[in-house]
């Protein structure tokens, strides 16, 4: 990927379009350069405020893609977007196109469902969109439907490219569920760190401190693996939606091509009939049999 600089980022943001490929391509570039996350977020917010009204919502789609897809790489973007995301929502809600609050609401619904941020911050975002009235808690089925709707309506709706699917599938090859070495480490954890009833075996401070270190290591190991699994679940959900979009686009293309095939078959039949009648007519004219090679 190209090297990072503020000028390069500003240029890429200026070229950002409201298409799934454009958003995801830039998102990948930003995640690749996540060590510059603080600078990226600062420049993103600055360019958001200068963006045309019709492009402001796309900046939020980009932030959403970066925040969600960078989680398994590290917490940098989630943390660095947090201080400015409320002001960003306020700005887009106030300065964006009419109806953008509904789209922002869909983004927020996904963040609430996936606990992307702490409840306090999510409540503040809800207040930006709905006022002091707290958004009512929706049933799981409605959230699930809205999650699917978010992928097809609030996000750019161009059908995914084959390269996107290949990239997503390749990334899952290194997913947490396939990390057999780490699962082996977890399964090898001593019983003492998993069973509180065994604490009576601690008879001296030295053995207690040793077990404490093992427990801390086990907590960190399990928390990290749980986080990776949660991120993988999100990735697989996103891949499922992407595959559904791709399948839908392929079915549409298949139906269109089948219609075109039938149309051209009918045209071929008509032209063939004309050829047949023309040959018959020419053969009956003075001058002998018609030779199609002449």
PDB file of C-alpha atoms in Angstrom:
ATOM      1  CA  UNK A   1       0.000   0.000   0.000  1.00  0.00           C
ATOM      2  CA  UNK A   2       1.050   3.595  -0.570  1.00  0.00           C
ATOM      3  CA  UNK A   3       2.911   5.434   2.187  1.00  0.00           C
ATOM      4  CA  UNK A   4       1.004   7.513   4.699  1.00  0.00           C
ATOM      5  CA  UNK A   5       1.064  11.289   4.859  1.00  0.00           C
ATOM      6  CA  UNK A   6      -1.504  13.929   5.760  1.00  0.00           C
ATOM      7  CA  UNK A   7      -1.477  15.171   2.175  1.00  0.00           C
ATOM      8  CA  UNK A   8      -2.092  11.652   0.863  1.00  0.00           C
ATOM      9  CA  UNK A   9      -4.961  11.197   3.327  1.00  0.00           C
ATOM     10  CA  UNK A  10      -6.546  14.521   2.381  1.00  0.00           C
ATOM     11  CA  UNK A  11      -6.350  13.562  -1.281  1.00  0.00           C
ATOM     12  CA  UNK A  12      -7.942  10.165  -0.674  1.00  0.00           C
ATOM     13  CA  UNK A  13     -10.718  11.750   1.395  1.00  0.00           C
ATOM     14  CA  UNK A  14     -11.382  14.257  -1.368  1.00  0.00           C
ATOM     15  CA  UNK A  15     -11.777  11.344  -3.804  1.00  0.00           C
ATOM     16  CA  UNK A  16     -14.047   9.327  -1.504  1.00  0.00           C
ATOM     17  CA  UNK A  17     -17.352   8.487  -3.182  1.00  0.00           C
ATOM     18  CA  UNK A  18     -20.611   7.040  -1.916  1.00  0.00           C
ATOM     19  CA  UNK A  19     -19.895   3.534  -3.171  1.00  0.00           C
ATOM     20  CA  UNK A  20     -19.172   0.426  -1.176  1.00  0.00           C
ATOM     21  CA  UNK A  21     -15.905  -0.197  -3.012  1.00  0.00           C
ATOM     22  CA  UNK A  22     -14.658   3.349  -2.424  1.00  0.00           C
ATOM     23  CA  UNK A  23     -15.485   3.263   1.291  1.00  0.00           C
ATOM     24  CA  UNK A  24     -14.002  -0.182   1.873  1.00  0.00           C
ATOM     25  CA  UNK A  25     -10.861   0.499  -0.156  1.00  0.00           C
ATOM     26  CA  UNK A  26     -10.058   3.642   1.842  1.00  0.00           C
ATOM     27  CA  UNK A  27     -11.011   1.874   5.079  1.00  0.00           C
ATOM     28  CA  UNK A  28      -8.457  -0.860   4.380  1.00  0.00           C
ATOM     29  CA  UNK A  29      -5.785   1.763   3.692  1.00  0.00           C
ATOM     30  CA  UNK A  30      -6.547   3.554   6.963  1.00  0.00           C
ATOM     31  CA  UNK A  31      -6.514   0.337   8.988  1.00  0.00           C
ATOM     32  CA  UNK A  32      -3.179  -0.586   7.393  1.00  0.00           C
ATOM     33  CA  UNK A  33      -1.793   2.742   8.664  1.00  0.00           C
ATOM     34  CA  UNK A  34      -3.458   2.467  12.094  1.00  0.00           C
ATOM     35  CA  UNK A  35      -0.262   3.568  13.867  1.00  0.00           C
ATOM     36  CA  UNK A  36      -1.196   7.046  12.588  1.00  0.00           C
ATOM     37  CA  UNK A  37      -4.737   6.724  13.953  1.00  0.00           C
ATOM     38  CA  UNK A  38      -4.705   9.988  15.938  1.00  0.00           C
ATOM     39  CA  UNK A  39      -3.607  11.974  12.880  1.00  0.00           C
ATOM     40  CA  UNK A  40      -6.085  10.115  10.683  1.00  0.00           C
ATOM     41  CA  UNK A  41      -9.008  10.915  12.983  1.00  0.00           C
ATOM     42  CA  UNK A  42      -7.989  14.576  13.244  1.00  0.00           C
ATOM     43  CA  UNK A  43      -7.703  14.976   9.471  1.00  0.00           C
ATOM     44  CA  UNK A  44     -10.932  13.000   8.927  1.00  0.00           C
ATOM     45  CA  UNK A  45     -12.890  15.330  11.208  1.00  0.00           C
ATOM     46  CA  UNK A  46     -11.377  18.414   9.608  1.00  0.00           C
ATOM     47  CA  UNK A  47     -12.217  17.203   6.103  1.00  0.00           C
ATOM     48  CA  UNK A  48     -15.712  16.133   7.214  1.00  0.00           C
ATOM     49  CA  UNK A  49     -16.509  19.697   8.232  1.00  0.00           C
ATOM     50  CA  UNK A  50     -15.287  20.992   4.858  1.00  0.00           C
ATOM     51  CA  UNK A  51     -17.020  18.312   2.779  1.00  0.00           C
ATOM     52  CA  UNK A  52     -19.994  19.060   0.547  1.00  0.00           C
ATOM     53  CA  UNK A  53     -23.387  18.410   2.098  1.00  0.00           C
ATOM     54  CA  UNK A  54     -23.981  15.398  -0.137  1.00  0.00           C
ATOM     55  CA  UNK A  55     -20.714  13.750   1.005  1.00  0.00           C
ATOM     56  CA  UNK A  56     -20.896  14.205   4.776  1.00  0.00           C
ATOM     57  CA  UNK A  57     -22.830  11.005   5.453  1.00  0.00           C
ATOM     58  CA  UNK A  58     -20.241   9.042   3.445  1.00  0.00           C
ATOM     59  CA  UNK A  59     -17.561  10.212   5.908  1.00  0.00           C
ATOM     60  CA  UNK A  60     -19.603   8.630   8.716  1.00  0.00           C
ATOM     61  CA  UNK A  61     -19.922   5.408   6.712  1.00  0.00           C
ATOM     62  CA  UNK A  62     -16.135   5.407   6.387  1.00  0.00           C
ATOM     63  CA  UNK A  63     -15.680   5.941  10.135  1.00  0.00           C
ATOM     64  CA  UNK A  64     -18.133   3.125  10.848  1.00  0.00           C
ATOM     65  CA  UNK A  65     -16.271   0.745   8.534  1.00  0.00           C
ATOM     66  CA  UNK A  66     -12.899   1.639  10.066  1.00  0.00           C
ATOM     67  CA  UNK A  67     -14.127   1.387  13.672  1.00  0.00           C
ATOM     68  CA  UNK A  68     -15.772  -1.994  13.200  1.00  0.00           C
ATOM     69  CA  UNK A  69     -13.197  -3.651  10.955  1.00  0.00           C
ATOM     70  CA  UNK A  70     -10.149  -2.465  12.875  1.00  0.00           C
ATOM     71  CA  UNK A  71     -11.208  -4.019  16.185  1.00  0.00           C
ATOM     72  CA  UNK A  72      -9.399  -7.293  15.645  1.00  0.00           C
ATOM     73  CA  UNK A  73      -6.227  -5.397  14.701  1.00  0.00           C
ATOM     74  CA  UNK A  74      -6.291  -3.209  17.792  1.00  0.00           C
ATOM     75  CA  UNK A  75      -8.337  -0.612  19.718  1.00  0.00           C
ATOM     76  CA  UNK A  76      -6.638   2.480  18.244  1.00  0.00           C
ATOM     77  CA  UNK A  77      -9.437   3.755  16.027  1.00  0.00           C
ATOM     78  CA  UNK A  78     -12.241   2.915  18.464  1.00  0.00           C
ATOM     79  CA  UNK A  79     -10.429   4.925  21.130  1.00  0.00           C
ATOM     80  CA  UNK A  80      -9.347   7.826  18.928  1.00  0.00           C
ATOM     81  CA  UNK A  81     -12.741   8.344  17.302  1.00  0.00           C
ATOM     82  CA  UNK A  82     -14.487   8.366  20.703  1.00  0.00           C
ATOM     83  CA  UNK A  83     -13.635  11.995  21.697  1.00  0.00           C
ATOM     84  CA  UNK A  84     -14.917  13.477  18.428  1.00  0.00           C
ATOM     85  CA  UNK A  85     -17.656  11.096  17.305  1.00  0.00           C
ATOM     86  CA  UNK A  86     -20.408  12.979  19.170  1.00  0.00           C
ATOM     87  CA  UNK A  87     -19.428  16.262  17.501  1.00  0.00           C
ATOM     88  CA  UNK A  88     -19.229  14.425  14.174  1.00  0.00           C
ATOM     89  CA  UNK A  89     -22.773  13.091  14.617  1.00  0.00           C
ATOM     90  CA  UNK A  90     -23.971  16.577  15.569  1.00  0.00           C
ATOM     91  CA  UNK A  91     -22.308  18.097  12.515  1.00  0.00           C
ATOM     92  CA  UNK A  92     -23.682  15.560  10.033  1.00  0.00           C
ATOM     93  CA  UNK A  93     -27.112  15.641  11.661  1.00  0.00           C
ATOM     94  CA  UNK A  94     -27.186  19.431  11.413  1.00  0.00           C
ATOM     95  CA  UNK A  95     -25.327  20.063   8.160  1.00  0.00           C
ATOM     96  CA  UNK A  96     -25.997  16.868   6.197  1.00  0.00           C
ATOM     97  CA  UNK A  97     -28.713  16.146   3.677  1.00  0.00           C
ATOM     98  CA  UNK A  98     -32.342  15.906   4.708  1.00  0.00           C
ATOM     99  CA  UNK A  99     -33.117  12.454   6.038  1.00  0.00           C
ATOM    100  CA  UNK A 100     -29.561  11.672   7.117  1.00  0.00           C
ATOM    101  CA  UNK A 101     -30.680  11.326  10.755  1.00  0.00           C
ATOM    102  CA  UNK A 102     -32.412   8.093   9.801  1.00  0.00           C
ATOM    103  CA  UNK A 103     -29.165   6.740   8.344  1.00  0.00           C
ATOM    104  CA  UNK A 104     -27.191   7.881  11.393  1.00  0.00           C
ATOM    105  CA  UNK A 105     -29.785   6.107  13.519  1.00  0.00           C
ATOM    106  CA  UNK A 106     -29.060   2.874  11.703  1.00  0.00           C
ATOM    107  CA  UNK A 107     -25.334   3.271  12.329  1.00  0.00           C
ATOM    108  CA  UNK A 108     -26.064   3.916  16.011  1.00  0.00           C
ATOM    109  CA  UNK A 109     -28.360   0.865  16.221  1.00  0.00           C
ATOM    110  CA  UNK A 110     -25.560  -1.375  15.005  1.00  0.00           C
ATOM    111  CA  UNK A 111     -23.118   0.157  17.477  1.00  0.00           C
ATOM    112  CA  UNK A 112     -25.600  -0.381  20.304  1.00  0.00           C
ATOM    113  CA  UNK A 113     -26.234  -3.982  19.309  1.00  0.00           C
ATOM    114  CA  UNK A 114     -22.503  -4.737  19.046  1.00  0.00           C
ATOM    115  CA  UNK A 115     -21.503  -2.641  22.083  1.00  0.00           C
ATOM    116  CA  UNK A 116     -18.936  -0.786  20.003  1.00  0.00           C
ATOM    117  CA  UNK A 117     -18.766   1.950  22.667  1.00  0.00           C
ATOM    118  CA  UNK A 118     -19.676   2.325  26.319  1.00  0.00           C
ATOM    119  CA  UNK A 119     -23.358   2.936  27.088  1.00  0.00           C
ATOM    120  CA  UNK A 120     -22.667   6.497  28.230  1.00  0.00           C
ATOM    121  CA  UNK A 121     -21.286   7.515  24.834  1.00  0.00           C
ATOM    122  CA  UNK A 122     -23.996   5.624  22.958  1.00  0.00           C
ATOM    123  CA  UNK A 123     -26.646   7.407  25.042  1.00  0.00           C
ATOM    124  CA  UNK A 124     -25.114  10.765  24.135  1.00  0.00           C
ATOM    125  CA  UNK A 125     -25.210   9.840  20.442  1.00  0.00           C
ATOM    126  CA  UNK A 126     -28.844   8.828  20.868  1.00  0.00           C
ATOM    127  CA  UNK A 127     -29.594  12.223  22.413  1.00  0.00           C
ATOM    128  CA  UNK A 128     -28.005  13.934  19.417  1.00  0.00           C
ATOM    129  CA  UNK A 129     -30.462  12.156  17.121  1.00  0.00           C
ATOM    130  CA  UNK A 130     -33.546  11.835  19.325  1.00  0.00           C
ATOM    131  CA  UNK A 131     -33.198  14.611  21.901  1.00  0.00           C
ATOM    132  CA  UNK A 132     -33.428  13.892  25.608  1.00  0.00           C
ATOM    133  CA  UNK A 133     -35.936  11.136  24.938  1.00  0.00           C
ATOM    134  CA  UNK A 134     -34.015   7.895  25.121  1.00  0.00           C
ATOM    135  CA  UNK A 135     -34.562   5.612  22.188  1.00  0.00           C
ATOM    136  CA  UNK A 136     -36.840   2.718  23.127  1.00  0.00           C
ATOM    137  CA  UNK A 137     -35.292  -0.705  23.330  1.00  0.00           C
ATOM    138  CA  UNK A 138     -36.254  -2.707  20.264  1.00  0.00           C
ATOM    139  CA  UNK A 139     -36.885  -6.455  20.095  1.00  0.00           C
ATOM    140  CA  UNK A 140     -34.057  -8.624  18.813  1.00  0.00           C
ATOM    141  CA  UNK A 141     -35.911  -9.450  15.593  1.00  0.00           C
ATOM    142  CA  UNK A 142     -36.225  -5.759  14.739  1.00  0.00           C
ATOM    143  CA  UNK A 143     -32.545  -5.135  15.433  1.00  0.00           C
ATOM    144  CA  UNK A 144     -31.646  -8.121  13.279  1.00  0.00           C
ATOM    145  CA  UNK A 145     -33.757  -6.815  10.407  1.00  0.00           C
ATOM    146  CA  UNK A 146     -32.326  -3.333  10.805  1.00  0.00           C
ATOM    147  CA  UNK A 147     -28.804  -4.787  10.771  1.00  0.00           C
ATOM    148  CA  UNK A 148     -29.508  -6.380   7.398  1.00  0.00           C
ATOM    149  CA  UNK A 149     -31.215  -3.228   6.181  1.00  0.00           C
ATOM    150  CA  UNK A 150     -28.170  -1.198   7.214  1.00  0.00           C
ATOM    151  CA  UNK A 151     -25.995  -3.221   4.875  1.00  0.00           C
ATOM    152  CA  UNK A 152     -28.307  -2.728   1.919  1.00  0.00           C
ATOM    153  CA  UNK A 153     -29.760   0.744   2.467  1.00  0.00           C
ATOM    154  CA  UNK A 154     -27.731   2.945   4.794  1.00  0.00           C
ATOM    155  CA  UNK A 155     -24.451   1.714   3.387  1.00  0.00           C
ATOM    156  CA  UNK A 156     -23.477   2.140  -0.259  1.00  0.00           C
ATOM    157  CA  UNK A 157     -25.480  -0.341  -2.306  1.00  0.00           C
ATOM    158  CA  UNK A 158     -23.239  -1.242  -5.223  1.00  0.00           C
ATOM    159  CA  UNK A 159     -22.850  -5.013  -5.498  1.00  0.00           C
ATOM    160  CA  UNK A 160     -19.553  -6.225  -4.013  1.00  0.00           C
ATOM    161  CA  UNK A 161     -16.660  -6.938  -6.314  1.00  0.00           C
ATOM    162  CA  UNK A 162     -15.214 -10.446  -6.591  1.00  0.00           C
ATOM    163  CA  UNK A 163     -11.903  -9.145  -5.207  1.00  0.00           C
ATOM    164  CA  UNK A 164     -13.686  -7.992  -2.028  1.00  0.00           C
ATOM    165  CA  UNK A 165     -15.113 -11.450  -1.442  1.00  0.00           C
ATOM    166  CA  UNK A 166     -11.739 -13.093  -2.000  1.00  0.00           C
ATOM    167  CA  UNK A 167     -10.070 -10.673   0.424  1.00  0.00           C
ATOM    168  CA  UNK A 168     -12.739 -11.258   3.085  1.00  0.00           C
ATOM    169  CA  UNK A 169     -12.484 -15.033   2.730  1.00  0.00           C
ATOM    170  CA  UNK A 170      -8.679 -14.917   2.891  1.00  0.00           C
ATOM    171  CA  UNK A 171      -8.799 -12.838   6.075  1.00  0.00           C
ATOM    172  CA  UNK A 172     -10.994 -15.470   7.719  1.00  0.00           C
ATOM    173  CA  UNK A 173      -8.283 -18.056   7.106  1.00  0.00           C
ATOM    174  CA  UNK A 174      -6.418 -16.428  10.011  1.00  0.00           C
ATOM    175  CA  UNK A 175      -9.497 -16.013  12.190  1.00  0.00           C
ATOM    176  CA  UNK A 176      -9.533 -16.756  15.907  1.00  0.00           C
ATOM    177  CA  UNK A 177     -11.559 -19.965  15.536  1.00  0.00           C
ATOM    178  CA  UNK A 178      -8.745 -21.409  13.430  1.00  0.00           C
ATOM    179  CA  UNK A 179      -6.010 -20.643  15.971  1.00  0.00           C
ATOM    180  CA  UNK A 180      -5.453 -24.192  17.188  1.00  0.00           C
ATOM    181  CA  UNK A 181      -2.269 -23.256  19.065  1.00  0.00           C
ATOM    182  CA  UNK A 182      -4.113 -20.709  21.204  1.00  0.00           C
ATOM    183  CA  UNK A 183      -6.998 -23.090  21.835  1.00  0.00           C
ATOM    184  CA  UNK A 184      -4.465 -25.660  22.982  1.00  0.00           C
ATOM    185  CA  UNK A 185      -2.970 -23.126  25.409  1.00  0.00           C
ATOM    186  CA  UNK A 186      -6.437 -22.425  26.795  1.00  0.00           C
ATOM    187  CA  UNK A 187      -7.297 -26.106  27.153  1.00  0.00           C
ATOM    188  CA  UNK A 188      -3.981 -26.616  28.962  1.00  0.00           C
ATOM    189  CA  UNK A 189      -4.731 -24.053  31.656  1.00  0.00           C
ATOM    190  CA  UNK A 190      -4.376 -25.638  35.091  1.00  0.00           C
ATOM    191  CA  UNK A 191      -7.545 -26.556  36.944  1.00  0.00           C
ATOM    192  CA  UNK A 192      -6.634 -24.175  39.770  1.00  0.00           C
ATOM    193  CA  UNK A 193      -7.281 -21.084  37.622  1.00  0.00           C
ATOM    194  CA  UNK A 194     -10.754 -22.328  36.631  1.00  0.00           C
ATOM    195  CA  UNK A 195     -12.184 -23.829  39.795  1.00  0.00           C
ATOM    196  CA  UNK A 196     -12.707 -21.655  42.855  1.00  0.00           C
ATOM    197  CA  UNK A 197     -13.274 -24.750  45.004  1.00  0.00           C
ATOM    198  CA  UNK A 198      -9.560 -25.561  44.681  1.00  0.00           C
ATOM    199  CA  UNK A 199      -8.407 -22.363  46.375  1.00  0.00           C
ATOM    200  CA  UNK A 200      -8.255 -24.202  49.705  1.00  0.00           C
ATOM    201  CA  UNK A 201      -5.022 -25.727  48.429  1.00  0.00           C
ATOM    202  CA  UNK A 202      -3.284 -22.366  48.839  1.00  0.00           C
ATOM    203  CA  UNK A 203      -1.397 -22.697  52.097  1.00  0.00           C
ATOM    204  CA  UNK A 204       1.306 -20.045  51.811  1.00  0.00           C
ATOM    205  CA  UNK A 205       1.849 -16.618  50.283  1.00  0.00           C
ATOM    206  CA  UNK A 206       4.354 -17.837  47.698  1.00  0.00           C
ATOM    207  CA  UNK A 207       1.969 -20.376  46.173  1.00  0.00           C
ATOM    208  CA  UNK A 208      -0.829 -17.793  46.351  1.00  0.00           C
ATOM    209  CA  UNK A 209       1.184 -15.225  44.424  1.00  0.00           C
ATOM    210  CA  UNK A 210       2.193 -17.838  41.863  1.00  0.00           C
ATOM    211  CA  UNK A 211      -1.454 -18.761  41.310  1.00  0.00           C
ATOM    212  CA  UNK A 212      -2.366 -15.070  41.129  1.00  0.00           C
ATOM    213  CA  UNK A 213       0.067 -14.598  38.263  1.00  0.00           C
ATOM    214  CA  UNK A 214      -1.385 -17.648  36.486  1.00  0.00           C
ATOM    215  CA  UNK A 215      -4.916 -16.327  36.961  1.00  0.00           C
ATOM    216  CA  UNK A 216      -3.965 -12.908  35.562  1.00  0.00           C
ATOM    217  CA  UNK A 217      -2.318 -14.522  32.542  1.00  0.00           C
ATOM    218  CA  UNK A 218      -5.373 -16.743  32.014  1.00  0.00           C
ATOM    219  CA  UNK A 219      -7.712 -13.735  32.246  1.00  0.00           C
ATOM    220  CA  UNK A 220      -5.692 -11.818  29.660  1.00  0.00           C
ATOM    221  CA  UNK A 221      -5.482 -14.863  27.388  1.00  0.00           C
ATOM    222  CA  UNK A 222      -9.219 -15.565  27.556  1.00  0.00           C
ATOM    223  CA  UNK A 223     -10.201 -11.902  27.239  1.00  0.00           C
ATOM    224  CA  UNK A 224      -8.018 -11.509  24.166  1.00  0.00           C
ATOM    225  CA  UNK A 225      -9.370 -14.679  22.566  1.00  0.00           C
ATOM    226  CA  UNK A 226     -12.956 -13.722  23.392  1.00  0.00           C
ATOM    227  CA  UNK A 227     -12.404 -10.338  21.776  1.00  0.00           C
ATOM    228  CA  UNK A 228     -10.956 -11.950  18.672  1.00  0.00           C
ATOM    229  CA  UNK A 229     -13.882 -14.373  18.476  1.00  0.00           C
ATOM    230  CA  UNK A 230     -16.359 -11.494  18.825  1.00  0.00           C
ATOM    231  CA  UNK A 231     -14.582  -9.639  16.016  1.00  0.00           C
ATOM    232  CA  UNK A 232     -14.645 -12.805  13.905  1.00  0.00           C
ATOM    233  CA  UNK A 233     -18.391 -13.114  14.458  1.00  0.00           C
ATOM    234  CA  UNK A 234     -18.806  -9.548  13.193  1.00  0.00           C
ATOM    235  CA  UNK A 235     -16.596 -10.335  10.211  1.00  0.00           C
ATOM    236  CA  UNK A 236     -18.624 -13.431   9.374  1.00  0.00           C
ATOM    237  CA  UNK A 237     -21.888 -11.506   9.698  1.00  0.00           C
ATOM    238  CA  UNK A 238     -20.542  -8.844   7.359  1.00  0.00           C
ATOM    239  CA  UNK A 239     -19.311 -11.510   4.942  1.00  0.00           C
ATOM    240  CA  UNK A 240     -22.737 -13.152   5.036  1.00  0.00           C
ATOM    241  CA  UNK A 241     -24.391  -9.858   4.106  1.00  0.00           C
ATOM    242  CA  UNK A 242     -21.793  -9.248   1.400  1.00  0.00           C
ATOM    243  CA  UNK A 243     -22.367 -12.733  -0.023  1.00  0.00           C
ATOM    244  CA  UNK A 244     -26.117 -12.119   0.024  1.00  0.00           C
ATOM    245  CA  UNK A 245     -25.620  -8.883  -1.905  1.00  0.00           C
ATOM    246  CA  UNK A 246     -23.303 -10.639  -4.336  1.00  0.00           C
ATOM    247  CA  UNK A 247     -25.736 -13.537  -4.790  1.00  0.00           C
ATOM    248  CA  UNK A 248     -28.600 -11.113  -5.298  1.00  0.00           C
ATOM    249  CA  UNK A 249     -26.645  -9.200  -7.942  1.00  0.00           C
ATOM    250  CA  UNK A 250     -25.733 -12.470  -9.682  1.00  0.00           C
ATOM    251  CA  UNK A 251     -29.371 -13.590  -9.701  1.00  0.00           C
ATOM    252  CA  UNK A 252     -30.382 -10.238 -11.169  1.00  0.00           C
ATOM    253  CA  UNK A 253     -27.681 -10.556 -13.820  1.00  0.00           C
ATOM    254  CA  UNK A 254     -28.758 -14.121 -14.572  1.00  0.00           C
ATOM    255  CA  UNK A 255     -32.396 -13.090 -14.982  1.00  0.00           C
ATOM    256  CA  UNK A 256     -31.434 -10.184 -17.243  1.00  0.00           C
ATOM    257  CA  UNK A 257     -29.196 -12.396 -19.388  1.00  0.00           C
ATOM    258  CA  UNK A 258     -31.898 -15.052 -19.670  1.00  0.00           C
ATOM    259  CA  UNK A 259     -34.311 -12.374 -20.883  1.00  0.00           C
ATOM    260  CA  UNK A 260     -31.749 -11.111 -23.376  1.00  0.00           C
ATOM    261  CA  UNK A 261     -31.089 -14.663 -24.577  1.00  0.00           C
ATOM    262  CA  UNK A 262     -34.786 -15.224 -25.236  1.00  0.00           C
ATOM    263  CA  UNK A 263     -34.997 -11.856 -26.992  1.00  0.00           C
ATOM    264  CA  UNK A 264     -32.047 -12.659 -29.253  1.00  0.00           C
ATOM    265  CA  UNK A 265     -33.374 -16.159 -29.933  1.00  0.00           C
ATOM    266  CA  UNK A 266     -36.591 -14.581 -31.181  1.00  0.00           C
ATOM    267  CA  UNK A 267     -34.622 -12.141 -33.307  1.00  0.00           C
ATOM    268  CA  UNK A 268     -32.544 -15.005 -34.712  1.00  0.00           C
ATOM    269  CA  UNK A 269     -35.727 -16.915 -35.539  1.00  0.00           C
ATOM    270  CA  UNK A 270     -37.156 -13.885 -37.351  1.00  0.00           C
ATOM    271  CA  UNK A 271     -33.950 -13.255 -39.287  1.00  0.00           C
ATOM    272  CA  UNK A 272     -33.663 -16.966 -40.148  1.00  0.00           C
ATOM    273  CA  UNK A 273     -37.239 -16.901 -41.449  1.00  0.00           C
ATOM    274  CA  UNK A 274     -36.441 -13.863 -43.586  1.00  0.00           C
ATOM    275  CA  UNK A 275     -33.354 -15.659 -44.937  1.00  0.00           C
ATOM    276  CA  UNK A 276     -35.375 -18.753 -45.740  1.00  0.00           C
ATOM    277  CA  UNK A 277     -38.133 -16.792 -47.483  1.00  0.00           C
ATOM    278  CA  UNK A 278     -35.589 -14.647 -49.338  1.00  0.00           C
ATOM    279  CA  UNK A 279     -33.747 -17.701 -50.682  1.00  0.00           C
ATOM    280  CA  UNK A 280     -37.021 -19.248 -51.790  1.00  0.00           C
ATOM    281  CA  UNK A 281     -38.032 -16.055 -53.532  1.00  0.00           C
ATOM    282  CA  UNK A 282     -34.660 -15.656 -55.238  1.00  0.00           C
ATOM    283  CA  UNK A 283     -34.762 -19.251 -56.468  1.00  0.00           C
ATOM    284  CA  UNK A 284     -38.079 -18.562 -58.155  1.00  0.00           C
ATOM    285  CA  UNK A 285     -36.797 -15.482 -59.976  1.00  0.00           C
ATOM    286  CA  UNK A 286     -35.455 -15.683 -63.564  1.00  0.00           C
ATOM    287  CA  UNK A 287     -31.761 -16.504 -63.638  1.00  0.00           C
ATOM    288  CA  UNK A 288     -31.621 -19.898 -61.996  1.00  0.00           C
ATOM    289  CA  UNK A 289     -30.942 -21.150 -58.482  1.00  0.00           C
ATOM    290  CA  UNK A 290     -29.717 -18.748 -55.820  1.00  0.00           C
ATOM    291  CA  UNK A 291     -26.181 -19.410 -54.608  1.00  0.00           C
ATOM    292  CA  UNK A 292     -25.681 -17.871 -51.136  1.00  0.00           C
ATOM    293  CA  UNK A 293     -21.908 -17.679 -51.725  1.00  0.00           C
ATOM    294  CA  UNK A 294     -22.351 -15.199 -54.578  1.00  0.00           C
TER     295      UNK A 294
END
